[in-house]
Coordinates of C-alpha atoms in Angstrom, one line a residue:
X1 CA -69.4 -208.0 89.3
X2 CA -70.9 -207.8 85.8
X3 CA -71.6 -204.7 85.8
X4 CA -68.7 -202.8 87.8
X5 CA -66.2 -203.9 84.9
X6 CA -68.2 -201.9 82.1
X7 CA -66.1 -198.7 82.5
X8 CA -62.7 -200.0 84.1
X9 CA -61.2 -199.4 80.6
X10 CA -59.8 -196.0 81.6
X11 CA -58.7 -196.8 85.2
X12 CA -55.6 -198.6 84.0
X13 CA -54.6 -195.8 81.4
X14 CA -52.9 -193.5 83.4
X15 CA -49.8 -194.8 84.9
X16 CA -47.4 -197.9 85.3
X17 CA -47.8 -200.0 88.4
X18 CA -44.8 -201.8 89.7
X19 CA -45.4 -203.6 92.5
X20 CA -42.3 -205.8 93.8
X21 CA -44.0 -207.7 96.7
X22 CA -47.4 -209.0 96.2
X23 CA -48.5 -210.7 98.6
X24 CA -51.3 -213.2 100.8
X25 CA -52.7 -215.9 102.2
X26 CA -56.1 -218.2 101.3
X27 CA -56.8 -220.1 104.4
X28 CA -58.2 -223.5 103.7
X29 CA -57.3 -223.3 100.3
X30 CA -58.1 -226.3 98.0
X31 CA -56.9 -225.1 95.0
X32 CA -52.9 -224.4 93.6
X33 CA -53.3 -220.7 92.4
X34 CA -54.9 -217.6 92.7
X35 CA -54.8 -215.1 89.8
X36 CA -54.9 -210.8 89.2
X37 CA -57.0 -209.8 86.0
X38 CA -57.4 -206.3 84.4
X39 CA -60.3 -205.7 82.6
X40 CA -58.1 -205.2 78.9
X41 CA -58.0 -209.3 79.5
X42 CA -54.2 -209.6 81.2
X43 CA -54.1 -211.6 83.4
X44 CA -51.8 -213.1 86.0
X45 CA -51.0 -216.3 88.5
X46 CA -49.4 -216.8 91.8
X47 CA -49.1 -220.4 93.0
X48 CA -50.3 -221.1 96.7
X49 CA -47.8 -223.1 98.8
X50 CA -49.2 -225.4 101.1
X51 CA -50.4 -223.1 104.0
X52 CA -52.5 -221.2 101.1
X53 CA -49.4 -218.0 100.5
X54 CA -48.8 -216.8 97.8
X55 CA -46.0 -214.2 96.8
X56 CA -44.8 -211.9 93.7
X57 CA -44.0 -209.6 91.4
X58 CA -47.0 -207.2 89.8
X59 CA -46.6 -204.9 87.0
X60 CA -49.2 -203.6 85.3
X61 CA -51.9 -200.5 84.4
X62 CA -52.4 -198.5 87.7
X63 CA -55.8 -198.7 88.8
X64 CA -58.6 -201.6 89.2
X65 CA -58.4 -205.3 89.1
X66 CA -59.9 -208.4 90.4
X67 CA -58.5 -211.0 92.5
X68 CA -59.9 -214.6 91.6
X69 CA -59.5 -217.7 93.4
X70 CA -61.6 -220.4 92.5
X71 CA -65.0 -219.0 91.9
X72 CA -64.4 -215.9 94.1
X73 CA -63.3 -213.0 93.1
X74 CA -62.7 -209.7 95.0
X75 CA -61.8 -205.9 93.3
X76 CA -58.8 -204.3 93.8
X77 CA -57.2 -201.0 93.6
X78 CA -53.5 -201.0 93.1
X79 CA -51.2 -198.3 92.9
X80 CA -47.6 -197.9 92.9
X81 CA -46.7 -197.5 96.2
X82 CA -49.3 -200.5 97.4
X83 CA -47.7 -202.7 99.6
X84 CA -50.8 -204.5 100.9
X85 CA -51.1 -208.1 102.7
X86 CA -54.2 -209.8 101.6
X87 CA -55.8 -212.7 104.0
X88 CA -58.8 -214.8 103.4
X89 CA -60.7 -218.0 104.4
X90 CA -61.8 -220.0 101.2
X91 CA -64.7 -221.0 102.7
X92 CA -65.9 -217.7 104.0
X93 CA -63.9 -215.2 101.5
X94 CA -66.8 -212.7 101.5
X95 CA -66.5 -212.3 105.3
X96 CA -62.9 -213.0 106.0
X97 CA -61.0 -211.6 102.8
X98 CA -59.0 -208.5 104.6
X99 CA -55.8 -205.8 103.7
X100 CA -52.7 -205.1 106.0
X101 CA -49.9 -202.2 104.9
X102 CA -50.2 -199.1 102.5
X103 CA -53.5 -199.4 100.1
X104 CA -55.6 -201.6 102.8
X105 CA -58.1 -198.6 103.3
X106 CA -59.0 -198.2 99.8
X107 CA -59.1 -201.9 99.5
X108 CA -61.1 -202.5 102.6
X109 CA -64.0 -199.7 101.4
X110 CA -64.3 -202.1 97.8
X111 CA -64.6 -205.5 100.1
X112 CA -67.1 -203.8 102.5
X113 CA -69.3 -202.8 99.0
X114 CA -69.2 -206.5 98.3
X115 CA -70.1 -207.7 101.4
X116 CA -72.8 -205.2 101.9
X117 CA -74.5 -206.4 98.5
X118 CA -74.2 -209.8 99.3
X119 CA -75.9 -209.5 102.5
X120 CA -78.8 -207.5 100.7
X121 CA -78.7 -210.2 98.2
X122 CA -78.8 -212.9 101.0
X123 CA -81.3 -211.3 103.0
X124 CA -84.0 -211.2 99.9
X125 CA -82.9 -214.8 98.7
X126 CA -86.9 -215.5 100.2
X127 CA -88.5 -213.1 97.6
X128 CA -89.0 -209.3 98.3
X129 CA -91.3 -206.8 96.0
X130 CA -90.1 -204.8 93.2
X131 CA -90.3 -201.7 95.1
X132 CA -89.0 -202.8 98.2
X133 CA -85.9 -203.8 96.3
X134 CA -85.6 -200.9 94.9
X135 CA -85.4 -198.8 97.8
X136 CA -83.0 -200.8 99.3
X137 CA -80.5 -200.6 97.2
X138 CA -80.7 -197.4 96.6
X139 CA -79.9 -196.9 100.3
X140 CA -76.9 -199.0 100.3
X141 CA -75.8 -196.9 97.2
X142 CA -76.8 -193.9 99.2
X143 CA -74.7 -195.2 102.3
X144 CA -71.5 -195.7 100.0
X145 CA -71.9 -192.4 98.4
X146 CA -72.0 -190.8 101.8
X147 CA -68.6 -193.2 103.3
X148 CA -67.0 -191.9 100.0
X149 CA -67.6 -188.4 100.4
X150 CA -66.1 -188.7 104.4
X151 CA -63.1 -190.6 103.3
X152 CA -59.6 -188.8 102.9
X153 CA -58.9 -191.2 99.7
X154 CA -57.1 -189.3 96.6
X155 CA -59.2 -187.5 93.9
X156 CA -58.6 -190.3 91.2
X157 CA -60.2 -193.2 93.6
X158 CA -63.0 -191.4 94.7
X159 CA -64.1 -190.2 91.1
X160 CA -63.2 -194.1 89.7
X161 CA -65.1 -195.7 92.6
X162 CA -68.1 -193.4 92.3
X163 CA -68.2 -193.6 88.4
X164 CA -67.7 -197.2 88.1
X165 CA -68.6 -198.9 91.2
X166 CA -71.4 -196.8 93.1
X167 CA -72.8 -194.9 89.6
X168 CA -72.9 -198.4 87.5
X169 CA -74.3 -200.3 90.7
X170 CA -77.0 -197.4 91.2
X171 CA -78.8 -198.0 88.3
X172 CA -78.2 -202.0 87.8
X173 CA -78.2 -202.8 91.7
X174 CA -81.8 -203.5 91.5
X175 CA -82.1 -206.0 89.1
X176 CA -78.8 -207.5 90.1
X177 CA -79.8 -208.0 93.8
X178 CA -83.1 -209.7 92.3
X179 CA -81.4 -212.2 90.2
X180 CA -79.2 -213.0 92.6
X181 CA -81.7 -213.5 95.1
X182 CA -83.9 -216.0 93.2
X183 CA -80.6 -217.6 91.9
X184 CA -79.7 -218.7 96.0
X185 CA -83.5 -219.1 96.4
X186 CA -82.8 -222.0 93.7
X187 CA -80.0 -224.0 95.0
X188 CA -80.7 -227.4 96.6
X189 CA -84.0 -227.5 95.4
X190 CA -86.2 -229.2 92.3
X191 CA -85.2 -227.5 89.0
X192 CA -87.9 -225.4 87.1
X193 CA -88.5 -227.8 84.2
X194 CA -88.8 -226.8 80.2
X195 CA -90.1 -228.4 77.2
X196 CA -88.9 -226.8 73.9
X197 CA -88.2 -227.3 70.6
X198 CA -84.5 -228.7 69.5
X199 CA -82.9 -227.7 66.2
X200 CA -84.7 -230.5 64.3
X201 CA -87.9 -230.0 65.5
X202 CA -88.1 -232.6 68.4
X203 CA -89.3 -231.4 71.9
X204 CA -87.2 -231.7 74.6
X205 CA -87.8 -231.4 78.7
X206 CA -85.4 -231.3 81.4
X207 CA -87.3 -234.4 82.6
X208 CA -85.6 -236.4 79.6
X209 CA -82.2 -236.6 80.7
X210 CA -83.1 -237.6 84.8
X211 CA -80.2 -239.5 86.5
X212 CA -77.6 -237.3 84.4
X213 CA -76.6 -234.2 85.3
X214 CA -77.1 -231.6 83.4
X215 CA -75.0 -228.1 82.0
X216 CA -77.1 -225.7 80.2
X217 CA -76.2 -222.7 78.5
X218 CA -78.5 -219.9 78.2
X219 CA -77.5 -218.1 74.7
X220 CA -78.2 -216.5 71.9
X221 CA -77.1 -216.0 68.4
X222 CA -76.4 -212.0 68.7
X223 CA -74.5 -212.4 72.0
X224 CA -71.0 -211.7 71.7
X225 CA -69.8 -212.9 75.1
X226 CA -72.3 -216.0 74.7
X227 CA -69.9 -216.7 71.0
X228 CA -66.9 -216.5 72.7
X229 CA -67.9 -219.6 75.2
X230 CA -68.8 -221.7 72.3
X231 CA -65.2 -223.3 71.9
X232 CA -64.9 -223.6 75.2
X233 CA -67.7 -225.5 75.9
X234 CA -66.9 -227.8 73.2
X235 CA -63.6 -229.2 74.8
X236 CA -66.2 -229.8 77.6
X237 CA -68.3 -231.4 75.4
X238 CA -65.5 -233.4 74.8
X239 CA -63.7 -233.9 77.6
X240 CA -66.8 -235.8 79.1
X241 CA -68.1 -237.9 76.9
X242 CA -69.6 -240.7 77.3
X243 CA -69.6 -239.7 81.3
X244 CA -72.9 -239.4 83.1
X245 CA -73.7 -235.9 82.1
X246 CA -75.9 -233.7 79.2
X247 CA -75.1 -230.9 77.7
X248 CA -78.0 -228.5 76.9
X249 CA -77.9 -225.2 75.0
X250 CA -80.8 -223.2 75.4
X251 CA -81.4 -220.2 72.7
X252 CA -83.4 -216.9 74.1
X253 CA -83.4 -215.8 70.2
X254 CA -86.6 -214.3 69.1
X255 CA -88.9 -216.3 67.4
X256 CA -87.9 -213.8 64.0
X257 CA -84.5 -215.0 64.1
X258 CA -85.6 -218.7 64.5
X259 CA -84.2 -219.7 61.0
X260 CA -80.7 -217.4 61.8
X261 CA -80.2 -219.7 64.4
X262 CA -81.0 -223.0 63.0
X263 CA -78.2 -221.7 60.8
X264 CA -75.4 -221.2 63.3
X265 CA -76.3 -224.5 64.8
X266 CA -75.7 -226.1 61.8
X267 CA -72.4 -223.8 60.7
X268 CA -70.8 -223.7 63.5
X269 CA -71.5 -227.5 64.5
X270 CA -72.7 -227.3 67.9
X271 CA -73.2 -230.3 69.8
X272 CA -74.8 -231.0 72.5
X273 CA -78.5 -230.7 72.8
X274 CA -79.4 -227.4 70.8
X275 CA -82.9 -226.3 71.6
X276 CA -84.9 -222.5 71.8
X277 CA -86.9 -221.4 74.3
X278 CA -90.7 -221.0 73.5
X279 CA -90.9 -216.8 74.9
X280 CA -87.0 -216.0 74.4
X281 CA -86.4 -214.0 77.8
X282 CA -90.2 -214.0 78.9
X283 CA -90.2 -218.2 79.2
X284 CA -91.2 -219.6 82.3
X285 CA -87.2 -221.6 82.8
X286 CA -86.0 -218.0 81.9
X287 CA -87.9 -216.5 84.3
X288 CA -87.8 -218.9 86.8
X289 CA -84.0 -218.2 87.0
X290 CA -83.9 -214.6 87.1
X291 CA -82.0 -214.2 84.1
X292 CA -81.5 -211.4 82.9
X293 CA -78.3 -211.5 81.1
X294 CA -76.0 -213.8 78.8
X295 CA -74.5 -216.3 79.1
X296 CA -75.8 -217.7 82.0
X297 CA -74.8 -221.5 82.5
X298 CA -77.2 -223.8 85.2
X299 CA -76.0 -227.4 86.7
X300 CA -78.4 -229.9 87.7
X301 CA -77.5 -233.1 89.7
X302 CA -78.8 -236.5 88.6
X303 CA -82.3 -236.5 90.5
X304 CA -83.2 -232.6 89.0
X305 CA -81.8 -230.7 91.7
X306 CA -80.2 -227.5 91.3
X307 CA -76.4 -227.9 92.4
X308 CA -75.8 -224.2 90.7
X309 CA -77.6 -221.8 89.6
X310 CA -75.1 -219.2 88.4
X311 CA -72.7 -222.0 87.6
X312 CA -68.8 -221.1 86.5
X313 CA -68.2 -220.8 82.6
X314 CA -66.9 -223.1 80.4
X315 CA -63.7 -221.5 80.3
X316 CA -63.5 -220.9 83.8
X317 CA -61.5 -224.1 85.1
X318 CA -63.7 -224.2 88.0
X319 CA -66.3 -226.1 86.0
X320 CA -63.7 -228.6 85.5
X321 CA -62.8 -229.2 89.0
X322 CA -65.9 -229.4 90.3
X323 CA -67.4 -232.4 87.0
X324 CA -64.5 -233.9 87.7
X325 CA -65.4 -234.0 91.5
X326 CA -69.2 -235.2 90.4
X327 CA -68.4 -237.6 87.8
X328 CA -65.3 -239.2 89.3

């Protein structure tokens, strides 16, 4: 998703959307709310009753969104005369999540790129080479392309959808799928370990803090996204304390700008465990996890298993529902 949002700018620009009735249903919902967020940041909530409905008024930018309900999210294309009817099953939403009434079409081609991806990514989750990658997703890319140009959609979706979605994807897919892949190739199993040096010079392993578990944040000093996390991850920090878990903060700064950050930890107070990888991005944890962008935030249970990989943010309330589940 990452990468499909890095040109939605324009696609709300050009119109006002006013859509009265706004409307679904999460089957098997757990949570209270799901929530609509354009890419300039706005944002809005709808509360689920207790057969997972939700109902309202939307009025914002014509053009693409995302739907978010927990940690799932789904892009949509709204209009002013939409008047869709949006189903899903929480614990299957890639799957499941399906449109009803005016808008569905255009709606059901964007769920059908998501689920297409996922299935690439879930089919590689074993390890696949570079190359093989490659052509694969240049297929699916190929296969969308090819949908797009068959489909009777209007001239401003098809140009959005192949500019943002399918052109974005064609030159990221790649390394997305494989980052992805290792990332469910991780879960349930032994952590990669680490040993690196913390701010004051100590060295620190993964293997220190067993029988906790453990949040780290992957970050560096030049990352804007990463800076923005920062107070967020304090109230964390905060919030549990003194519970059974360690916060780690691992740097991917070059070794140049060791002293730069040794600087911000110390400015900008950051607690937690503050340490810096030994290779920045070309570290063995680094690599181990596929990352290949910031932040990236990793949880590991008590006996050093991975319980996520690609774990919610700290300002994404997800992280505290599922700590509070863990630590309860």
């Amino acid at each position: 998703m990452k990468y499909l949002l890095l040109l939605l700018a324009c696609a709300g620009a050009f119109a006002q959307a006013d859509i009265k009735n706004f409307k679904g249903t999460i089957k098997n919902a757990d949570a209270d709310s799901v929530y609509v967020k354009s890419v300039r940041g706005w944002q809005q909530g709808y509360a689920l009753d207790k057969k997972g409905h939700f109902e309202g008024r939307l009025q914002q930018g014509l053009g693409f969104f995302t739907l978010y309900y927990k940690d799932k999210e789904q892009p949509l294309y709204l209009t002013n005369d939409t008047d869709i009817n949006i189903t899903a099953d929480a614990n299957k939403w890639e799957s499941t999540i399906s449109f009803e009434g005016k808008g569905a079409e255009e709606n059901t081609f964007l769920a059908e790129m998501t689920r297409d991806k996922e299935n690439l990514i879930d089919r590689l989750a074993n390890g696949g080479d570079a190359e093989a990658i490659k052509a694969e997703a240049e297929k699916l890319t190929a296969d969308w392309e090819k949908r797009l140009n068959a489909s009777n959609y209007n001239f401003f979706y098809k140009n959005m959808v192949r500019n943002i979605f399918i052109g974005i994807q064609n030159k990221n897919l790649p390394d997305e799928i494989t980052e992805m892949a290792k990332v469910r190739s991780l879960e349930g199993k032994p952590s990669p370990g680490f040993s690196f040096k913390s701010v004051d010079g100590k060295t620190v392993t993964l293997s220190d803090f067993k029988g906790k578990y453990v949040y780290i944040d992957v970050w560096a000093t030049w990352c804007g996204p990463c800076k923005q996390q920062i107070p967020h991850l304090q109230i964390m920090e905060e919030k549990y304390r003194g519970k059974n878990i360690a916060f780690i903060s691992i740097s991917v700064d070059k070794e140049k700008d060791l002293e730069k950050w040794q600087n911000m930890v110390k400015s900008e107070n950051l607690d937690g465990v503050q340490v810096i990888a030994d290779k920045d991005w070309k570290s063995d944890f680094i690599t181990a996890y596929g990352i290949q962008s910031i932040p990236r935030f990793i949880l590991i249970d008590p006996k050093g298993n991975v319980v996520k990989a690609d774990a919610p943010r700290p300002s994404d309330s997800n992280i505290h529902d599922m700590l509070d589940k863990l630590l309860k």
